CSV table of C-alpha atoms in Angstrom, one decimal:
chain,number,residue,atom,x,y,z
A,234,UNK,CA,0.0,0.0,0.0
A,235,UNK,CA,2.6,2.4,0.5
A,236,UNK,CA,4.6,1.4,-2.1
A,237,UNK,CA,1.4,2.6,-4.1
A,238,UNK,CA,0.6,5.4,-2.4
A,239,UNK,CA,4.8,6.7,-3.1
A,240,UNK,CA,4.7,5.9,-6.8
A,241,UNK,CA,1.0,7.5,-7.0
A,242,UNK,CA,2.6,10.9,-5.2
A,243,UNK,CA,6.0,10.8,-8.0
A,244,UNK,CA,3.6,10.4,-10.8
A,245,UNK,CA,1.8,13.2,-9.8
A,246,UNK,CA,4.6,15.9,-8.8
A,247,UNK,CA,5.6,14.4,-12.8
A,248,UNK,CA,2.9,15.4,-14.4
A,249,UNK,CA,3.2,19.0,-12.5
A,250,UNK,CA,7.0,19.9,-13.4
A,251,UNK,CA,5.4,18.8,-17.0
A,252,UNK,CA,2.6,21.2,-16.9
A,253,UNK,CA,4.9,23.9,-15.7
A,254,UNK,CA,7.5,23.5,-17.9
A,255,UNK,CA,6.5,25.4,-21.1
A,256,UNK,CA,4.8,28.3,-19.2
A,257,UNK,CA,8.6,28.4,-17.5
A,258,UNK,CA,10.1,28.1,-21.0
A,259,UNK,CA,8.1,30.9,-22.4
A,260,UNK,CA,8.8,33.5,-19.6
A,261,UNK,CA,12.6,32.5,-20.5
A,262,UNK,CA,12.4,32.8,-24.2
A,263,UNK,CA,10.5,36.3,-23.4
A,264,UNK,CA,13.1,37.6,-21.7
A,265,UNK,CA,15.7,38.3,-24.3
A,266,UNK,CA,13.1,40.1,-26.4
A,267,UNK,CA,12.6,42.2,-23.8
A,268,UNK,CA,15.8,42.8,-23.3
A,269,UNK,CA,16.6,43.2,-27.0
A,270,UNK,CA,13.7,45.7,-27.6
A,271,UNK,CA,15.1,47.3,-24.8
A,272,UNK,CA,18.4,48.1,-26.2
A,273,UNK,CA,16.6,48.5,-29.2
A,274,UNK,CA,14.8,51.7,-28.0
A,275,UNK,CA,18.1,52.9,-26.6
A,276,UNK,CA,19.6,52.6,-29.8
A,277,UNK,CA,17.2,54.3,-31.5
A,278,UNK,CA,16.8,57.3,-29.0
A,279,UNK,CA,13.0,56.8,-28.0
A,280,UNK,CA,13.6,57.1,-24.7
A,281,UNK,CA,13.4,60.7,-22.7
A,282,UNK,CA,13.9,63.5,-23.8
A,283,UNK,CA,17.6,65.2,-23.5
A,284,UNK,CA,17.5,68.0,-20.7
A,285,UNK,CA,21.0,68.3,-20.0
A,286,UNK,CA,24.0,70.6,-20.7
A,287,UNK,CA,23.8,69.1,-24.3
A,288,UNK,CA,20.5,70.9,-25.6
A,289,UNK,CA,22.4,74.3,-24.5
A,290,UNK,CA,24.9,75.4,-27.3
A,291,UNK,CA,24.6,78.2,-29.4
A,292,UNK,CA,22.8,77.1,-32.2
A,293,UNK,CA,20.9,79.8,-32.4
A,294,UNK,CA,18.2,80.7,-35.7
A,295,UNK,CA,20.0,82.7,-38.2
A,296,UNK,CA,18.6,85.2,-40.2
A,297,UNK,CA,21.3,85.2,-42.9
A,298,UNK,CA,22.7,81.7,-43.4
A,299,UNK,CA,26.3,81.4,-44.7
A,300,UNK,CA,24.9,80.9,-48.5
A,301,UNK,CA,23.0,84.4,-48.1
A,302,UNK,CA,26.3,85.9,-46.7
A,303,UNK,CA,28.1,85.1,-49.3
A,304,UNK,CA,26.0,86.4,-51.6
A,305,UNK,CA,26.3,90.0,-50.0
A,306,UNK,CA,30.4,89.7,-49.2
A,307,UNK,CA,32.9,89.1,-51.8
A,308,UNK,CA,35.3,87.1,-49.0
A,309,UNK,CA,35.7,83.8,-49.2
A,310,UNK,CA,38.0,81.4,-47.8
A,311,UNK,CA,39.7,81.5,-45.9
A,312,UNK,CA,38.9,85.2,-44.9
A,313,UNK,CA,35.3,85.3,-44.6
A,314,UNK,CA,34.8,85.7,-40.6
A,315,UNK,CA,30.9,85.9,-40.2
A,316,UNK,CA,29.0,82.4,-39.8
A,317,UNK,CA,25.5,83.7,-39.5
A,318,UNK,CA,23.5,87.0,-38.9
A,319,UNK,CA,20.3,86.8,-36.9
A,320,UNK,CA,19.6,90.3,-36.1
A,321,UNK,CA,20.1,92.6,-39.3
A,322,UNK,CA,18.0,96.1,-40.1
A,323,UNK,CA,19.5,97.8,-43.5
A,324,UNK,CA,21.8,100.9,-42.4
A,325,UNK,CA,20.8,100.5,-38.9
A,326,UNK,CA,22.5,97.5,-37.3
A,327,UNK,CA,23.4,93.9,-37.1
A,328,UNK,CA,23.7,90.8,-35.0
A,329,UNK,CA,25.9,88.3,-35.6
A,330,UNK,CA,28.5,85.2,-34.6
A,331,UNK,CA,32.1,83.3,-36.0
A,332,UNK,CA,32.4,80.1,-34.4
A,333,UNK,CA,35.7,79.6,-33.6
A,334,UNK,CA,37.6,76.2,-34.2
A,335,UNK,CA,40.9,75.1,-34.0
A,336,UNK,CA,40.7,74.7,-37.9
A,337,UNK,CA,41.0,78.0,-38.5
A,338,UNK,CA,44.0,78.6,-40.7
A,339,UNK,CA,45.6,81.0,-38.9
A,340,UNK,CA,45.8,79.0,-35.3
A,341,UNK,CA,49.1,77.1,-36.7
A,342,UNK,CA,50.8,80.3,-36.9
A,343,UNK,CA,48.9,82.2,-33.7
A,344,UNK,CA,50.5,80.6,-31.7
A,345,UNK,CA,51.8,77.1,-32.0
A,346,UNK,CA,52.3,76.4,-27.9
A,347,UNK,CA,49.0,78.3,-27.2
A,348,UNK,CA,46.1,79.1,-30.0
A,349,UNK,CA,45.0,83.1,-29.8
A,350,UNK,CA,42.7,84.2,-32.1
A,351,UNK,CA,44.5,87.6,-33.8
A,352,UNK,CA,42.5,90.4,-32.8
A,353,UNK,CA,43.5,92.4,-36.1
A,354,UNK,CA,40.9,89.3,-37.4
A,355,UNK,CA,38.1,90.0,-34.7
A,356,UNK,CA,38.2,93.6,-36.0
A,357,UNK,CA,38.1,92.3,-39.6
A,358,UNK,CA,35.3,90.1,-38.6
A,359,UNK,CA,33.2,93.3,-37.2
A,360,UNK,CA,33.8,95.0,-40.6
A,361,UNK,CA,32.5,92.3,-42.8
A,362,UNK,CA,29.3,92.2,-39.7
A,363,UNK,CA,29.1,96.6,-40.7
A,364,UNK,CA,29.3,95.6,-45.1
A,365,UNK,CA,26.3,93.5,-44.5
A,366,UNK,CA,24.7,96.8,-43.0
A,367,UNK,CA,25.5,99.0,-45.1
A,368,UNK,CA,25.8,97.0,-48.5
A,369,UNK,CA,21.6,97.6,-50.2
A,370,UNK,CA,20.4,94.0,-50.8
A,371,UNK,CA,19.1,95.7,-54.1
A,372,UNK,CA,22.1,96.7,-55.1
A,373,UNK,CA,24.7,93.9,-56.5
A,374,UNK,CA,26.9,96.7,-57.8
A,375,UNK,CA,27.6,97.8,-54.0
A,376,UNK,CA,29.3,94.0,-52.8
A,377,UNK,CA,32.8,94.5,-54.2
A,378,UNK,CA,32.8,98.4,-53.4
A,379,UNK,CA,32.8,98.9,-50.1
A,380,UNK,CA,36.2,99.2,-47.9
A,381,UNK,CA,37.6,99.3,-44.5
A,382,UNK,CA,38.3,102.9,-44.0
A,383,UNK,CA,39.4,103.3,-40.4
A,384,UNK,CA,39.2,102.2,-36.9
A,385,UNK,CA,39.4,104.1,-34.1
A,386,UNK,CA,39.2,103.8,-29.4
A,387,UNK,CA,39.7,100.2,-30.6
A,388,UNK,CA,40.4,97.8,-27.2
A,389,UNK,CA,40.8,94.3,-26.4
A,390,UNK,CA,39.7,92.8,-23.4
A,391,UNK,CA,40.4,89.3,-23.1
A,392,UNK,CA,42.0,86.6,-25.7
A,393,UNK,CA,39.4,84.5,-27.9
A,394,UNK,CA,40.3,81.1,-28.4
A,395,UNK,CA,39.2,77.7,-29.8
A,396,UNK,CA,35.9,76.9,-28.7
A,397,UNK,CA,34.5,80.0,-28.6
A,398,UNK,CA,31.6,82.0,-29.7
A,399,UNK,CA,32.6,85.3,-31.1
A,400,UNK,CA,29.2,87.0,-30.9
A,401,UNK,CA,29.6,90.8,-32.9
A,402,UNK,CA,27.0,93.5,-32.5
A,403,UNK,CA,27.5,96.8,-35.2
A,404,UNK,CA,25.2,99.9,-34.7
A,405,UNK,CA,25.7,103.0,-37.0
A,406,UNK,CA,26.1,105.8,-35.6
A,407,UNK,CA,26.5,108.0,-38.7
A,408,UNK,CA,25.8,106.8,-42.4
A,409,UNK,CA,26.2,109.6,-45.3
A,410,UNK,CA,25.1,108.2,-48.3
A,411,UNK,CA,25.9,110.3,-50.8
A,412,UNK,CA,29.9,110.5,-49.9
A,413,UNK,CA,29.3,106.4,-49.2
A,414,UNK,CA,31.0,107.1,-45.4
A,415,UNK,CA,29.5,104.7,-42.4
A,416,UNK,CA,30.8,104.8,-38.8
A,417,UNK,CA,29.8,102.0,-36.5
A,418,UNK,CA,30.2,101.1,-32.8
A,419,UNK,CA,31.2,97.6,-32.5
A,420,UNK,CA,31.5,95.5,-30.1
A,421,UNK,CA,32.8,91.7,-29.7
A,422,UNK,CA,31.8,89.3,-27.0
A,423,UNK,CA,32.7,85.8,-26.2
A,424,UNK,CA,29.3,85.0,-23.5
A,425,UNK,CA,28.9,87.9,-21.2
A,426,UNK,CA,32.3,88.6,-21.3
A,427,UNK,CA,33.2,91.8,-23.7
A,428,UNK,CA,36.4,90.6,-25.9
A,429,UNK,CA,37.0,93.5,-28.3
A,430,UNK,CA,35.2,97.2,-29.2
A,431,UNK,CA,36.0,99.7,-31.7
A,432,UNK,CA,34.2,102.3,-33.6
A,433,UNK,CA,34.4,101.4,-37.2
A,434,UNK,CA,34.6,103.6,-40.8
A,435,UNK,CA,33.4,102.0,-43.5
A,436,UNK,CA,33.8,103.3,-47.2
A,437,UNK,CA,31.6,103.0,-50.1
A,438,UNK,CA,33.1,103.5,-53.4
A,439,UNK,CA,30.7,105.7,-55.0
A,440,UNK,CA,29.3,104.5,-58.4
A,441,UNK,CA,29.9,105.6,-61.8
C-alpha cells in the first residue's frame, strides 16, 4: 500500500513539473526580447527627452545663413569671418556670430604652444558684420565696393580662443550716403564677457 501510495505521489509531482515547464520556457524565451527591444529603444533614442547641458549650445536661428552671406560679401575662404547674422536692419545695425575652431587657418601660426585668435581678425570680422549693414540688398553693384576705412578707441579685453563663440554687435552711428562714409560702434563678445570694441569707418566707393 505504500509502495502505491509513493509511486501514485512521483507520478503526480511528474505530471506538474510537465505542466509547468512550457509556461517556465516561455517566460525564459521572453526575456531576451525584452531585453533586445530594450536596447533597441536605446539605440534608436526613444527614450526621454535630452535635458541636459547638451540641448544648451549656441545654435541659435539665423537670419542670414552662410549661403546668403556670401552672396552679399565678396570674401571667401579663408577670410570670410561671419558664420551667420540673426539680427540685421538695412543701415541700422546687425547681430551676428564666427564660431571659432581650431581649424582656423591662422591657429598654426597664432600661436603654436597656445592658440590666440589675432585680434586684427576679430576687428576684420566686425567690418564684414558693418558691409552686411551698409551694403543695399538691391544693389549687387555695392558688394565689391565697399572698404575698410578706419578704426578708431579700438580695445581688447580678453583673448578669444578655440571653442569659442565670437558674438559681434555693429550699430551705426552715422551713415552719409551720398559720400558712401559709415561709422559703427562695435562690439565683440565671447558669453557675457566683452572681448573686443572699436568704432568702425566704412567706405563706399561711389558708383559711376
Amino acid at each position: 500500500m505504500q509502495a502505491t501510495v509513493a509511486h501514485s505521489c512521483s507520478a503526480a509531482a511528474l505530471t506538474q513539473r510537465r505542466a509547468a515547464a512550457p509556461k517556465q520556457l516561455s517566460q525564459a524565451a521572453a526575456k531576451p526580447s525584452a531585453r533586445r527591444q530594450a536596447v533597441r529603444v536605446r539605440a534608436e533614442g526613444e527614450g526621454a527627452p535630452a535635458t541636459g547641458i547638451e540641448t544648451k549650445g549656441p545654435n541659435m536661428t539665423a537670419l542670414k545663413e552662410i549661403q546668403e552671406i556670401m552672396s552679399i560679401l565678396p570674401h571667401r575662404y579663408p577670410f570670410l569671418l561671419v558664420d551667420r547674422v540673426l539680427e540685421w536692419e538695412y543701415g541700422k545695425y546687425a547681430v551676428g556670430y564666427k564660431c571659432v575652431t581650431i581649424n582656423d587657418n591662422f591657429f598654426p601660426g597664432h600661436f603654436p604652444q597656445r592658440a590666440i585668435m589675432p585680434g586684427v581678425l576679430q576687428v576684420e570680422a566686425m567690418a564684414q558684420l558693418g558691409g552686411i549693414i551698409m551694403i543695399d540688398p538691391a544693389n549687387a553693384a555695392q558688394q565689391t565696393n565697399f572698404f575698410f576705412g578706419g578704426v578708431d578707441n579700438l580695445r581688447w579685453r580678453k583673448p578669444v580662443v578655440p571653442g569659442d563663440v565670437l558674438m559681434m554687435r555693429c550699430d551705426v552711428t552715422k551713415f552719409n550716403k551720398r559720400f558712401g562714409i559709415c561709422k559703427m560702434s562695435a562690439k565683440a563678445y565671447v558669453g557675457e564677457d566683452l572681448v573686443c570694441e572699436a568704432e568702425l569707418t566704412l567706405v563706399m566707393q561711389p558708383e559711376k
